[in-house]
Structure formats: C-alpha cells, structure tokens
Tab-separated table of C-alpha atoms in Angstrom:
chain	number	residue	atom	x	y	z
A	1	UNK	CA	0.000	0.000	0.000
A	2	UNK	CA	2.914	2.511	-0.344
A	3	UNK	CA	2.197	5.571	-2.257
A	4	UNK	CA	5.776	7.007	-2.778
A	5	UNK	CA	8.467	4.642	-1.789
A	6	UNK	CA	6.874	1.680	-4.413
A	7	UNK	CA	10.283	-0.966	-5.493
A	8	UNK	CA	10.030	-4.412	-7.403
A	9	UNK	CA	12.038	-5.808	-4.068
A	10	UNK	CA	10.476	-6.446	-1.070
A	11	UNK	CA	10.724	-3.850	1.607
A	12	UNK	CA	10.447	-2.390	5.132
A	13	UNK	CA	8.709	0.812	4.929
A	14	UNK	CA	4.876	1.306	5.956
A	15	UNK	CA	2.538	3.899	4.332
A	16	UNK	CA	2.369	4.873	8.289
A	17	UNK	CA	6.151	5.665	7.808
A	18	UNK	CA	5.620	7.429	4.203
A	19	UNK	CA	3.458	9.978	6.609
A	20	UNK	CA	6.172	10.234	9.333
A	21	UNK	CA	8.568	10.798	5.997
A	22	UNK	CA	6.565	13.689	4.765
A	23	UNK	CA	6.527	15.315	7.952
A	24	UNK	CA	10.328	14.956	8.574
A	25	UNK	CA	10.737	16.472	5.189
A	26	UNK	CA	8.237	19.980	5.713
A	27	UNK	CA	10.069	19.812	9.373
A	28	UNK	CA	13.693	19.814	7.646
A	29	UNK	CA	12.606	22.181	4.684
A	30	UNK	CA	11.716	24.533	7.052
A	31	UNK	CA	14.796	24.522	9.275
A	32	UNK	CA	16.904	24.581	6.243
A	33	UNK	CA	15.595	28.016	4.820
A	34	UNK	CA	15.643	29.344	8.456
A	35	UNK	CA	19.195	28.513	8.636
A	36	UNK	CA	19.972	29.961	5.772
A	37	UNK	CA	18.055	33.105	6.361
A	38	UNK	CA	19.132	33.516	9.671
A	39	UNK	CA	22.384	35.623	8.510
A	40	UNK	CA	20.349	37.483	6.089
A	41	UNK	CA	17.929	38.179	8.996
A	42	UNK	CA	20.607	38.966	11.409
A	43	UNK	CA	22.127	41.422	9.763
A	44	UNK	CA	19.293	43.497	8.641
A	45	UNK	CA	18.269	43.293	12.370
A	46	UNK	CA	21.255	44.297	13.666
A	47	UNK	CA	21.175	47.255	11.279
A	48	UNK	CA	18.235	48.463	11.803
A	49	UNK	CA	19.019	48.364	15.941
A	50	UNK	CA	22.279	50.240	14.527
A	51	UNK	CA	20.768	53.071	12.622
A	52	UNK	CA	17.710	53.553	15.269
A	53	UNK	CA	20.792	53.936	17.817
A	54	UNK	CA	22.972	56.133	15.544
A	55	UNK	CA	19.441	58.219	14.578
A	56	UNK	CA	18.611	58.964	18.433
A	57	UNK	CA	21.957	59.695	19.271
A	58	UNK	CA	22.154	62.486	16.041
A	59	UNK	CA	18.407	63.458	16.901
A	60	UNK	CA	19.437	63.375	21.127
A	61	UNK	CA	22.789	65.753	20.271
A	62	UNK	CA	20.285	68.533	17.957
A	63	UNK	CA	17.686	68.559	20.863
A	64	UNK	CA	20.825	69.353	23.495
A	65	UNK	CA	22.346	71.929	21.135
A	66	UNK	CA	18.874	73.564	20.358
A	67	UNK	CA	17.846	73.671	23.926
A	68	UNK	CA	21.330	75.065	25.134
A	69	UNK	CA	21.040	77.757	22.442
A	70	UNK	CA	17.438	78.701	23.967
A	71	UNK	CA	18.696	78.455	27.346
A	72	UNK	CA	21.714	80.990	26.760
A	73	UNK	CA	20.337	83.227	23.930
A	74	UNK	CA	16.647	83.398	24.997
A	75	UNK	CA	16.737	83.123	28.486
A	76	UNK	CA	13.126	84.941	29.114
A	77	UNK	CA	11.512	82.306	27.477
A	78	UNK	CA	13.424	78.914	27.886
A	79	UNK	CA	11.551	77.319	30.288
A	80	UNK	CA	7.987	77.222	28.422
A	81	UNK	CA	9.993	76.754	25.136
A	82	UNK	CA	11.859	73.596	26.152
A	83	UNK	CA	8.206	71.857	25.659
A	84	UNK	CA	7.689	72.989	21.777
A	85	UNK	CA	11.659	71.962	21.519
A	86	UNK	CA	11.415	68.636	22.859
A	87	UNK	CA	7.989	67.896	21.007
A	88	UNK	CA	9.685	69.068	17.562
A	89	UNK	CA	12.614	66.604	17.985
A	90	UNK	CA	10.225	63.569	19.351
A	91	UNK	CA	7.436	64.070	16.563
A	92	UNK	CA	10.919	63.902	13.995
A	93	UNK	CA	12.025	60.353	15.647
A	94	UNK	CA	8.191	59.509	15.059
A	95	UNK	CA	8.838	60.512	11.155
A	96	UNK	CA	11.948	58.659	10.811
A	97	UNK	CA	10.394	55.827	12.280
A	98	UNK	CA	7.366	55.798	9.710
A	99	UNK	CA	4.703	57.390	12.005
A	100	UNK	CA	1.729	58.951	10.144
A	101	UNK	CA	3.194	62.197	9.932
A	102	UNK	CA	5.078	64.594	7.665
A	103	UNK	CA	7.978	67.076	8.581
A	104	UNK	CA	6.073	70.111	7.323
A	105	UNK	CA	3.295	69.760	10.645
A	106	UNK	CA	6.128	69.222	12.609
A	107	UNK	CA	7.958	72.213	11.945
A	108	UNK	CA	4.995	74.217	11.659
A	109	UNK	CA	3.324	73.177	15.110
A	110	UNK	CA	6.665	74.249	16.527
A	111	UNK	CA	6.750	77.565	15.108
A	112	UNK	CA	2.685	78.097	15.774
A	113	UNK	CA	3.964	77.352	19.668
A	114	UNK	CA	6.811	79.127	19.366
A	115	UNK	CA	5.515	82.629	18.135
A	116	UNK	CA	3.252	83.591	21.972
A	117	UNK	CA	6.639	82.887	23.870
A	118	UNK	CA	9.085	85.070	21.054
A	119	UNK	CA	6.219	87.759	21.127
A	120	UNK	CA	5.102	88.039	24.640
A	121	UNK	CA	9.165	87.196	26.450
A	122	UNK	CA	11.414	89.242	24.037
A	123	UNK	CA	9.356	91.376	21.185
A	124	UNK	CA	6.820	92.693	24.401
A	125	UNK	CA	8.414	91.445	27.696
A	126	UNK	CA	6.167	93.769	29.645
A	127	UNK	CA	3.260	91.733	28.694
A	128	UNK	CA	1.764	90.228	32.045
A	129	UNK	CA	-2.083	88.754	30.889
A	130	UNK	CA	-1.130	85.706	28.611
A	131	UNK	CA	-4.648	84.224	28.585
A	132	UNK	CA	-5.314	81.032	26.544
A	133	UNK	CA	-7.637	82.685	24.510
A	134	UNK	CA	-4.772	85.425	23.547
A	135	UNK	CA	-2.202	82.690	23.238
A	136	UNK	CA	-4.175	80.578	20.917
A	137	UNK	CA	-5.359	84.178	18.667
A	138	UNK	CA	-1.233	84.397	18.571
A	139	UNK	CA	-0.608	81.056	17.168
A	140	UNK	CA	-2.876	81.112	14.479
A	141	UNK	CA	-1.929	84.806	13.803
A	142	UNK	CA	1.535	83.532	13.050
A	143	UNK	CA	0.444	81.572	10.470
A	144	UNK	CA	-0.938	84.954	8.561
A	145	UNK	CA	1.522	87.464	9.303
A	146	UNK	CA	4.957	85.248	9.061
A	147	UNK	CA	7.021	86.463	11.966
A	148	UNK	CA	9.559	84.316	10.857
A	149	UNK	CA	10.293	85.359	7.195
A	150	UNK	CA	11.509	82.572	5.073
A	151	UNK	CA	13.406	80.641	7.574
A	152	UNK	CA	10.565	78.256	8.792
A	153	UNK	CA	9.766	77.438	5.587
A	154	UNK	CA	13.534	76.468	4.553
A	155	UNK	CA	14.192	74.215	7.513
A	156	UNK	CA	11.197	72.316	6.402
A	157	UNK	CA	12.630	72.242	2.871
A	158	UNK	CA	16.171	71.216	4.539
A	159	UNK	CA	14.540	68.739	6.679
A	160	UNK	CA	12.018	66.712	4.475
A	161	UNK	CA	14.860	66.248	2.099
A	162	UNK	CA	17.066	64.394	4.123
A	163	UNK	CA	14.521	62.798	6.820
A	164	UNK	CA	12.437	61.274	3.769
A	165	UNK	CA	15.846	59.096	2.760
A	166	UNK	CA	16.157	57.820	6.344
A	167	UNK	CA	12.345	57.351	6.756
A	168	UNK	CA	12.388	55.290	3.670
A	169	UNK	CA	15.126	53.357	4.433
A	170	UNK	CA	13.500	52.064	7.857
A	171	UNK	CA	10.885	51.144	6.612
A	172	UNK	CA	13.171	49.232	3.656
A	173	UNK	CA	14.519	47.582	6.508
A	174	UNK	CA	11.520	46.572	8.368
A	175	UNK	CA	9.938	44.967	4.227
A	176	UNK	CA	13.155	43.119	4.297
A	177	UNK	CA	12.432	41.322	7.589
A	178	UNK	CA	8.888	40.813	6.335
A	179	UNK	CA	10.195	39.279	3.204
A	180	UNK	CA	12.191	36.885	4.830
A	181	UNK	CA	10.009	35.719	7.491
A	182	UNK	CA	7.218	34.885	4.982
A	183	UNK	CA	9.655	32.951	2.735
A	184	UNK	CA	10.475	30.884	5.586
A	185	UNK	CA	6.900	29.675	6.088
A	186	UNK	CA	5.952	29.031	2.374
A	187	UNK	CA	3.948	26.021	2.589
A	188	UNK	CA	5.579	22.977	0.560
A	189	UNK	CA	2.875	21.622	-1.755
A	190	UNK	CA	1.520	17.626	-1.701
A	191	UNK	CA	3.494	16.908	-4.810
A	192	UNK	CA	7.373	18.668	-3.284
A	193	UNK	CA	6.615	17.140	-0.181
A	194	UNK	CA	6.085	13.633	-2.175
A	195	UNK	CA	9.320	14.582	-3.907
A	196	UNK	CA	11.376	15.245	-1.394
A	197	UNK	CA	10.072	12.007	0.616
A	198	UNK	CA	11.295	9.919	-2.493
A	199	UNK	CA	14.878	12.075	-2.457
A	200	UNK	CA	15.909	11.883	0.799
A	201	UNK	CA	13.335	8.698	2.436
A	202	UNK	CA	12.783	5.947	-0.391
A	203	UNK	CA	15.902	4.580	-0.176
A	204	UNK	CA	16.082	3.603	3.200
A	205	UNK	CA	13.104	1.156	2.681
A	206	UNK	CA	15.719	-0.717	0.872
A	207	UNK	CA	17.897	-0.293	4.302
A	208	UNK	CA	20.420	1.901	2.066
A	209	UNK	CA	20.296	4.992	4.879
A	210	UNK	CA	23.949	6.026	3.935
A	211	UNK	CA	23.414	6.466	0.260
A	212	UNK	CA	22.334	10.494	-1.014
A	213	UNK	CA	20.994	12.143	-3.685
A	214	UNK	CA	22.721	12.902	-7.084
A	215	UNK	CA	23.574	16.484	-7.370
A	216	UNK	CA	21.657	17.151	-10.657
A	217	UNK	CA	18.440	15.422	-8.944
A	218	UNK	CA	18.567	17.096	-5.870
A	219	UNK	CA	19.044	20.914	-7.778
A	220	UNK	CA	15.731	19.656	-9.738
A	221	UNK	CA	13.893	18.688	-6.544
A	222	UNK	CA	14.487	21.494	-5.028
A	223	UNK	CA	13.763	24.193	-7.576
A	224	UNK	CA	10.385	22.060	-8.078
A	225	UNK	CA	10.242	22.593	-4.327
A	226	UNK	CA	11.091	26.751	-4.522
A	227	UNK	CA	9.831	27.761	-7.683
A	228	UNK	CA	7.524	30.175	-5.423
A	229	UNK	CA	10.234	31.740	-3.740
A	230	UNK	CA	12.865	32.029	-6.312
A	231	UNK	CA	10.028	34.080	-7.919
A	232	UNK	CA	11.198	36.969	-5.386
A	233	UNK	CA	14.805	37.053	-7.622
A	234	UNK	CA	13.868	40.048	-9.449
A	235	UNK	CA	12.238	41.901	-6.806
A	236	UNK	CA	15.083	41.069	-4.417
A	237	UNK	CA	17.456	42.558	-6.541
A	238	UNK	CA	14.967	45.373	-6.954
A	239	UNK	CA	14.961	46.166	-3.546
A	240	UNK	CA	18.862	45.721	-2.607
A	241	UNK	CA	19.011	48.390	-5.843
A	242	UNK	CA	16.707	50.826	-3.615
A	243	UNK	CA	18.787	50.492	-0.447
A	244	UNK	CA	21.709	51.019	-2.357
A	245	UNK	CA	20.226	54.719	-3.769
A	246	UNK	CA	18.709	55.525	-0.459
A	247	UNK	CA	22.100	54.950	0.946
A	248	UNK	CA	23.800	57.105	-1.278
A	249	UNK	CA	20.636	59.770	-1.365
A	250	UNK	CA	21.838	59.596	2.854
A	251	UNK	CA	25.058	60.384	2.282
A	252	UNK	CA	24.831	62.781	-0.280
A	253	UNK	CA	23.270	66.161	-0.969
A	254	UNK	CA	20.344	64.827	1.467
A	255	UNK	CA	22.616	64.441	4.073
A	256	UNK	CA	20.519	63.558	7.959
A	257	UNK	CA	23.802	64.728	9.918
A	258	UNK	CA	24.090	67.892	8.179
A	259	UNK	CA	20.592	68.902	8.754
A	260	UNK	CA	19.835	67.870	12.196
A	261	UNK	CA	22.874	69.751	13.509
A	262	UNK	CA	21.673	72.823	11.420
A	263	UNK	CA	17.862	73.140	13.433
A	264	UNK	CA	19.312	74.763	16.327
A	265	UNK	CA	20.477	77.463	13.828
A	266	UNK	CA	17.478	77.943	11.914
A	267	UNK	CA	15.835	78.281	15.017
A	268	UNK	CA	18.406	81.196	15.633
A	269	UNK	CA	17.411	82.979	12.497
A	270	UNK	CA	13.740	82.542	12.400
A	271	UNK	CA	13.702	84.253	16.215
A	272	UNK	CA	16.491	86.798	15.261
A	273	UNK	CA	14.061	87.879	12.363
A	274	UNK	CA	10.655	87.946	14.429
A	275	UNK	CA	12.710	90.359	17.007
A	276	UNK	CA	14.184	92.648	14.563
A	277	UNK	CA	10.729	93.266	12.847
A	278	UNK	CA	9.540	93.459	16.035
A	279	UNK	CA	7.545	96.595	15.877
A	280	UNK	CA	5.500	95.653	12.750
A	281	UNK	CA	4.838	92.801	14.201
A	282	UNK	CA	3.186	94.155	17.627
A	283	UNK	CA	0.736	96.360	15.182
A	284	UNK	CA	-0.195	93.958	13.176
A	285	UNK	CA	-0.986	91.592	16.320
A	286	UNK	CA	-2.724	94.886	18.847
A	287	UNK	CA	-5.092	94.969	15.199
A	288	UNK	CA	-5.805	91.173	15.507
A	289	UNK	CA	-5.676	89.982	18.882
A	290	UNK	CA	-6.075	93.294	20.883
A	291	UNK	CA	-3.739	94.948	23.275
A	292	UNK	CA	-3.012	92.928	26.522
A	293	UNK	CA	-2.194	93.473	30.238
A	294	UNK	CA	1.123	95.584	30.215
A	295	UNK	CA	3.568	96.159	32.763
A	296	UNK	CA	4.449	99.891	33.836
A	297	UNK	CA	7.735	101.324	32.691
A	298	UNK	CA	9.803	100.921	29.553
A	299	UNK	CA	10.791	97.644	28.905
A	300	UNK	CA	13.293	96.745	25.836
A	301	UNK	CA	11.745	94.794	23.526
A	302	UNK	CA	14.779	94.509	21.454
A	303	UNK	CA	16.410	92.043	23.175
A	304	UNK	CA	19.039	90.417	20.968
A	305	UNK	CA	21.719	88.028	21.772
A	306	UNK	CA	23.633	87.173	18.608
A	307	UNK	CA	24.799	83.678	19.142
A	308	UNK	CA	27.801	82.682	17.094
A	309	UNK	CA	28.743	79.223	15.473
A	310	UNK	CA	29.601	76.709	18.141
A	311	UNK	CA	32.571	73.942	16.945
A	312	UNK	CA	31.195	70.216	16.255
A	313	UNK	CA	31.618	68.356	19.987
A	314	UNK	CA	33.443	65.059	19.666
A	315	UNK	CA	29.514	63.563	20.235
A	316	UNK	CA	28.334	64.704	17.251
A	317	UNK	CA	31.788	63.511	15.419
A	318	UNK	CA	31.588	59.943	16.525
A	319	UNK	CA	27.815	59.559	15.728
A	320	UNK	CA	28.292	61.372	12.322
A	321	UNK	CA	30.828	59.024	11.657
A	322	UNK	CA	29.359	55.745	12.624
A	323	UNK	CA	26.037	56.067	10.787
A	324	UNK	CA	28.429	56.565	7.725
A	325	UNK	CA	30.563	53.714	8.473
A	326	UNK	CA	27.026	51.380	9.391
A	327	UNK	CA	25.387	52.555	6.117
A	328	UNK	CA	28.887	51.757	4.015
A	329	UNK	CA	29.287	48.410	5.881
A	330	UNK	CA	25.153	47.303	5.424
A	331	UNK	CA	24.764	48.291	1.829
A	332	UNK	CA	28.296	46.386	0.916
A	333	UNK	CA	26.807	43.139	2.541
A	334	UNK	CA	23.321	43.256	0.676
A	335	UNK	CA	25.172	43.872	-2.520
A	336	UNK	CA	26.550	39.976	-1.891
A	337	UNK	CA	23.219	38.704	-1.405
A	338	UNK	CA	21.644	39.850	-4.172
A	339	UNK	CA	21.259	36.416	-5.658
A	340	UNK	CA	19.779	35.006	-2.587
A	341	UNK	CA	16.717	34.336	-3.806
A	342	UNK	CA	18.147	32.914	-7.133
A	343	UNK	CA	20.547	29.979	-5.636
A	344	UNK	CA	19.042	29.310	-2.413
A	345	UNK	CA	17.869	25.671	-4.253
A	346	UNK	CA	21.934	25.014	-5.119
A	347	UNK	CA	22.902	26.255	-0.776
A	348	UNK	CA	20.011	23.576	-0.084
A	349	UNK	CA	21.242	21.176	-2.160
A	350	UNK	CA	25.057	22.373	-0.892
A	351	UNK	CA	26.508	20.472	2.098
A	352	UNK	CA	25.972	17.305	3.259
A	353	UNK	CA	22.274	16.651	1.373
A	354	UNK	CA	24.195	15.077	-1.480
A	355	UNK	CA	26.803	13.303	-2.483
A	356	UNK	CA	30.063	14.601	-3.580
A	357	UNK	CA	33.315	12.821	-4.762
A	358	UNK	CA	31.891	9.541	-4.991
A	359	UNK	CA	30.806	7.100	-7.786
A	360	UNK	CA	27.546	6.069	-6.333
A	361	UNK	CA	24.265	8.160	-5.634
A	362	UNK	CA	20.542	8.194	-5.419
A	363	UNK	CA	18.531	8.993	-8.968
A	364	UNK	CA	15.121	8.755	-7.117
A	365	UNK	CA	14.880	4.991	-8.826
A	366	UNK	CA	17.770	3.223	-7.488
A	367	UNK	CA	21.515	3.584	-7.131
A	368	UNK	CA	23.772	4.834	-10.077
C-alpha cells in the first residue's frame, strides 16, 4: 500500500512511515531556509538596531544643542519653550520611524507654539495677561503674518529632504524582515513534499540509509520545491538596488547629519528675524488679537543676543561618523546577497544533502 516509496524488491517501509517521511521532510525544509536566512535576517536586524541607535543619538545631540542655544540666547523664554523643543525633535524620531506624519506639521506646530513665547518674552516682555484665549489668537496669527520670514519654511525644505531618505530606508529595513520571514513559512505543496520524501526517504526502505541524492536530482527537486520563492529574484534585486540609492541619497546632498545639527540654527534665524521686525509685528498683532495686560515702565523689547557658530563636539563627530561607516558596511553586505533568492535551491542542495566525490548516488529509482 505505499504511495511514494513503491520498489520491485520487497521492503520495510509502511505507508504509516511514508506519513512520518513527509513530515520529517516539511520539518527539515523549514529549518533549512531558516538557517539559511538567519544571517540574512541577522544582519538586517542588527542594522536596523544600529541606525535607530545612531538616529537617536544624532536626533538626542540637535535637541541638546537647540535647547542650550534657547537656554543661553533666549533666556526669558526657555523654560515654556523647552516643551515645543522637545515635542519638535520627538514628533521627527516619530517621522523617521514611519509614524503617520510629515515634517512640514512638525515644523509648523513648533513655530505656531513658538511665536506667543518670542512675542510676549522678548518682542513685548512687559506683557503680564497671557490668557489662553490670547495665546491661541497668537498662534494662528503667526500663520498669517509670518514672523519668521523665510526661515521656517527652509528648515522644512532642509529637513524633508534628508529625513524622507532615512524614513524610507527604515521602513526598507523593516519589508526586508517581512520578506524573509514569509519565505520561511511558504507552505511545501503535496506533490514537493512527495518529492522530497522519495529524495531523501525511499531509499532507506531498501535499508540503504547512507546512500544520497545525485547532485543534478537534488538541484531539480528542489527548484520544483522553490519555484515560489525564487520568484522573489527580481524583486530582491529590486529592492537591494533601492537600499543602495537611499544609501547614497543619505550620504549625499540629502545628508541627515548635516541637517539635524543645522535646526538649532534655523531656530536662531527665524527668532532673530521675528525680534528685529519686532515693531510691525506688535501692530499687526494689537489689530488682531487686541492689546493685553502691560507692565508699567519701559521695557526693551529689542532684546538680541547674537549667538555665534559653536565647533562640532566630539559627540556629534563619533555619531556622524558611525552612521556613515554602518550605512557603508550594510549596503556592501546586501550587494553579496543579491542572488539570494536565485541559488538558495543550489545552498540547499550544498553540504551534506548530497553526495560529492563519490561514484555512487541516489537517482530517485535506485543507485547509479
């Protein structure tokens, strides 16, 4: 009554044992494309853990410098600014990270919190009554009367250009894993199962366990066996083409480094230009918001610190460095898989499956 293993001679296999076969062989299928995507998987694991890292230590550096330039520069108003600072920085991780957001409401919901402190602590520092309802008619004023000229608008320029690379490349990262871990539980159809059974199984029924499959039978098997996963060839090499240009898009003109460590200085600007229009800027608002609660005497309202170019700490160096060295490193070992999906029948059949250097193997009929 056997279904696979059938031979002229007699023999000691049961269809009971044909069944046990056929789940040996789905059992060692699977192990063998988890071993072999277990490097694959490792790797693009341990990058992403290594670019997350390198991104919060970039995005942990801007937030220090940008806070320490509030602190020092605009000392009136640092304490109810380091809020809007820290949420700017945390809804940018949440971008990278491939949150449903976009850089431009970022930036923008900073500057709308932004304006009440710049007007009310340094253009009007006499102003005592900041009432929620005058707050609130200040941040959607600023999105009428642009207190801060052009700059806002160019950091979000700056910014979308080079977060967009890294955000892609995440979630690159994050397909890959997907990829893999749904390749590794491809179910193995009645017929490769019955295939492989007769490959590796049938001929111990004749009590010949030490005898393996021919080379050229096994490669056939097996790309029987894979056809639906060798499939993903072309859009493998697809996709290790698209890390490779968001790599490069990284490290080029769209550069994350470069533009993280240049918020705290757009910042700079965008207040520097609110102060020095100042005066234009308190009509316009007394017109649309009304006058509020003012302190007696004469207080400047053009207070100014210029704040000058601070070096690079060694921080910013090392992190700078290692996301360059990570990318360089990841993109350099994805280039050698490429073919992955193309040979992974011929690293299956690889090894100790079949036999090598011998004159005697198994042709799925008998011994040659």
């Amino acid at each position: 009554d056997l279904q696979i293993c059938q031979h002229r001679a007699p023999t000691c296999c049961t269809k009971k044992m044909e069944e046990s076969y056929q789940a040996a062989v789905r059992r060692e299928r699977t192990q063998s494309i988890q071993a072999l995507n277990f490097e694959l998987r490792y790797m693009i694991a341990g990058h992403i853990t290594a670019f997350q890292e390198a991104f919060e230590s970039l995005l942990r550096f801007a937030e220090n410098r940008t806070s320490s330039l509030v602190e020092t520069a605009y000392r009136p108003m640092a304490k109810e600014a380091a809020e809007p600072v820290k949420e700017l920085f945390t809804d940018i991780s949440l971008y990278i990270l491939g949150a449903e957001t976009t850089v431009e409401s970022a930036v923008l919901r900073f500057f709308d919190s932004l304006f009440p402190l710049v007007y009310s602590r340094l253009i009007n520092p006499g102003i005592t009554d900041l009432s929620e309802d005058y707050t609130e008619c200040l941040r959607l004023t600023r999105q009428d009367i642009n207190p801060f000229g052009h700059y806002s608008k160019n950091m979000v320029t700056e910014l979308s250009k080079s977060l967009w690379a890294s955000r892609m490349l995440s979630q690159a990262l994050s397909l890959g894993i997907e990829v893999i871990n749904t390749t590794e539980h491809a179910a193995l159809t009645k017929e490769c199962s019955r295939a492989l059974v007769k490959m590796q199984y049938c001929p111990h029924c004749q009590g010949l366990t030490l005898i393996r499959p021919c080379v050229g039978y096994c490669l056939n098997v097996m790309r029987g066996c894979l056809a639906s996963v060798s499939e993903l060839d072309a859009q493998w090499r697809e996709f290790i083409s698209t890390l490779e240009y968001l790599t490069n898009e990284m490290a080029a003109s769209h550069d994350l480094e470069i533009a993280l460590s240049g918020i705290w200085n757009s910042i700079n600007e965008a207040i520097l230009h609110a102060q020095l229009n100042g005066p234009q800027l308190s009509a316009t608002v007394d017109k649309v918001c009304g006058q509020p609660k003012q302190q007696e005497g004469n207080l400047s309202s053009a207070n100014i610190v210029p704040v000058k170019e601070v070096t690079e700490p060694q921080a910013f160096v090392v992190a700078h460095t290692s996301l360059n060295n990570k990318r360089r490193e990841f993109i350099n070992y994805m280039k050698r898989s490429r073919t992955f999906y193309a040979s992974i029948a011929e690293r299956l059949c690889d090894g100790d499956l079949v036999m090598r250097d011998s004159s005697t193997c198994w042709n799925g009929e008998d011994v040659v």
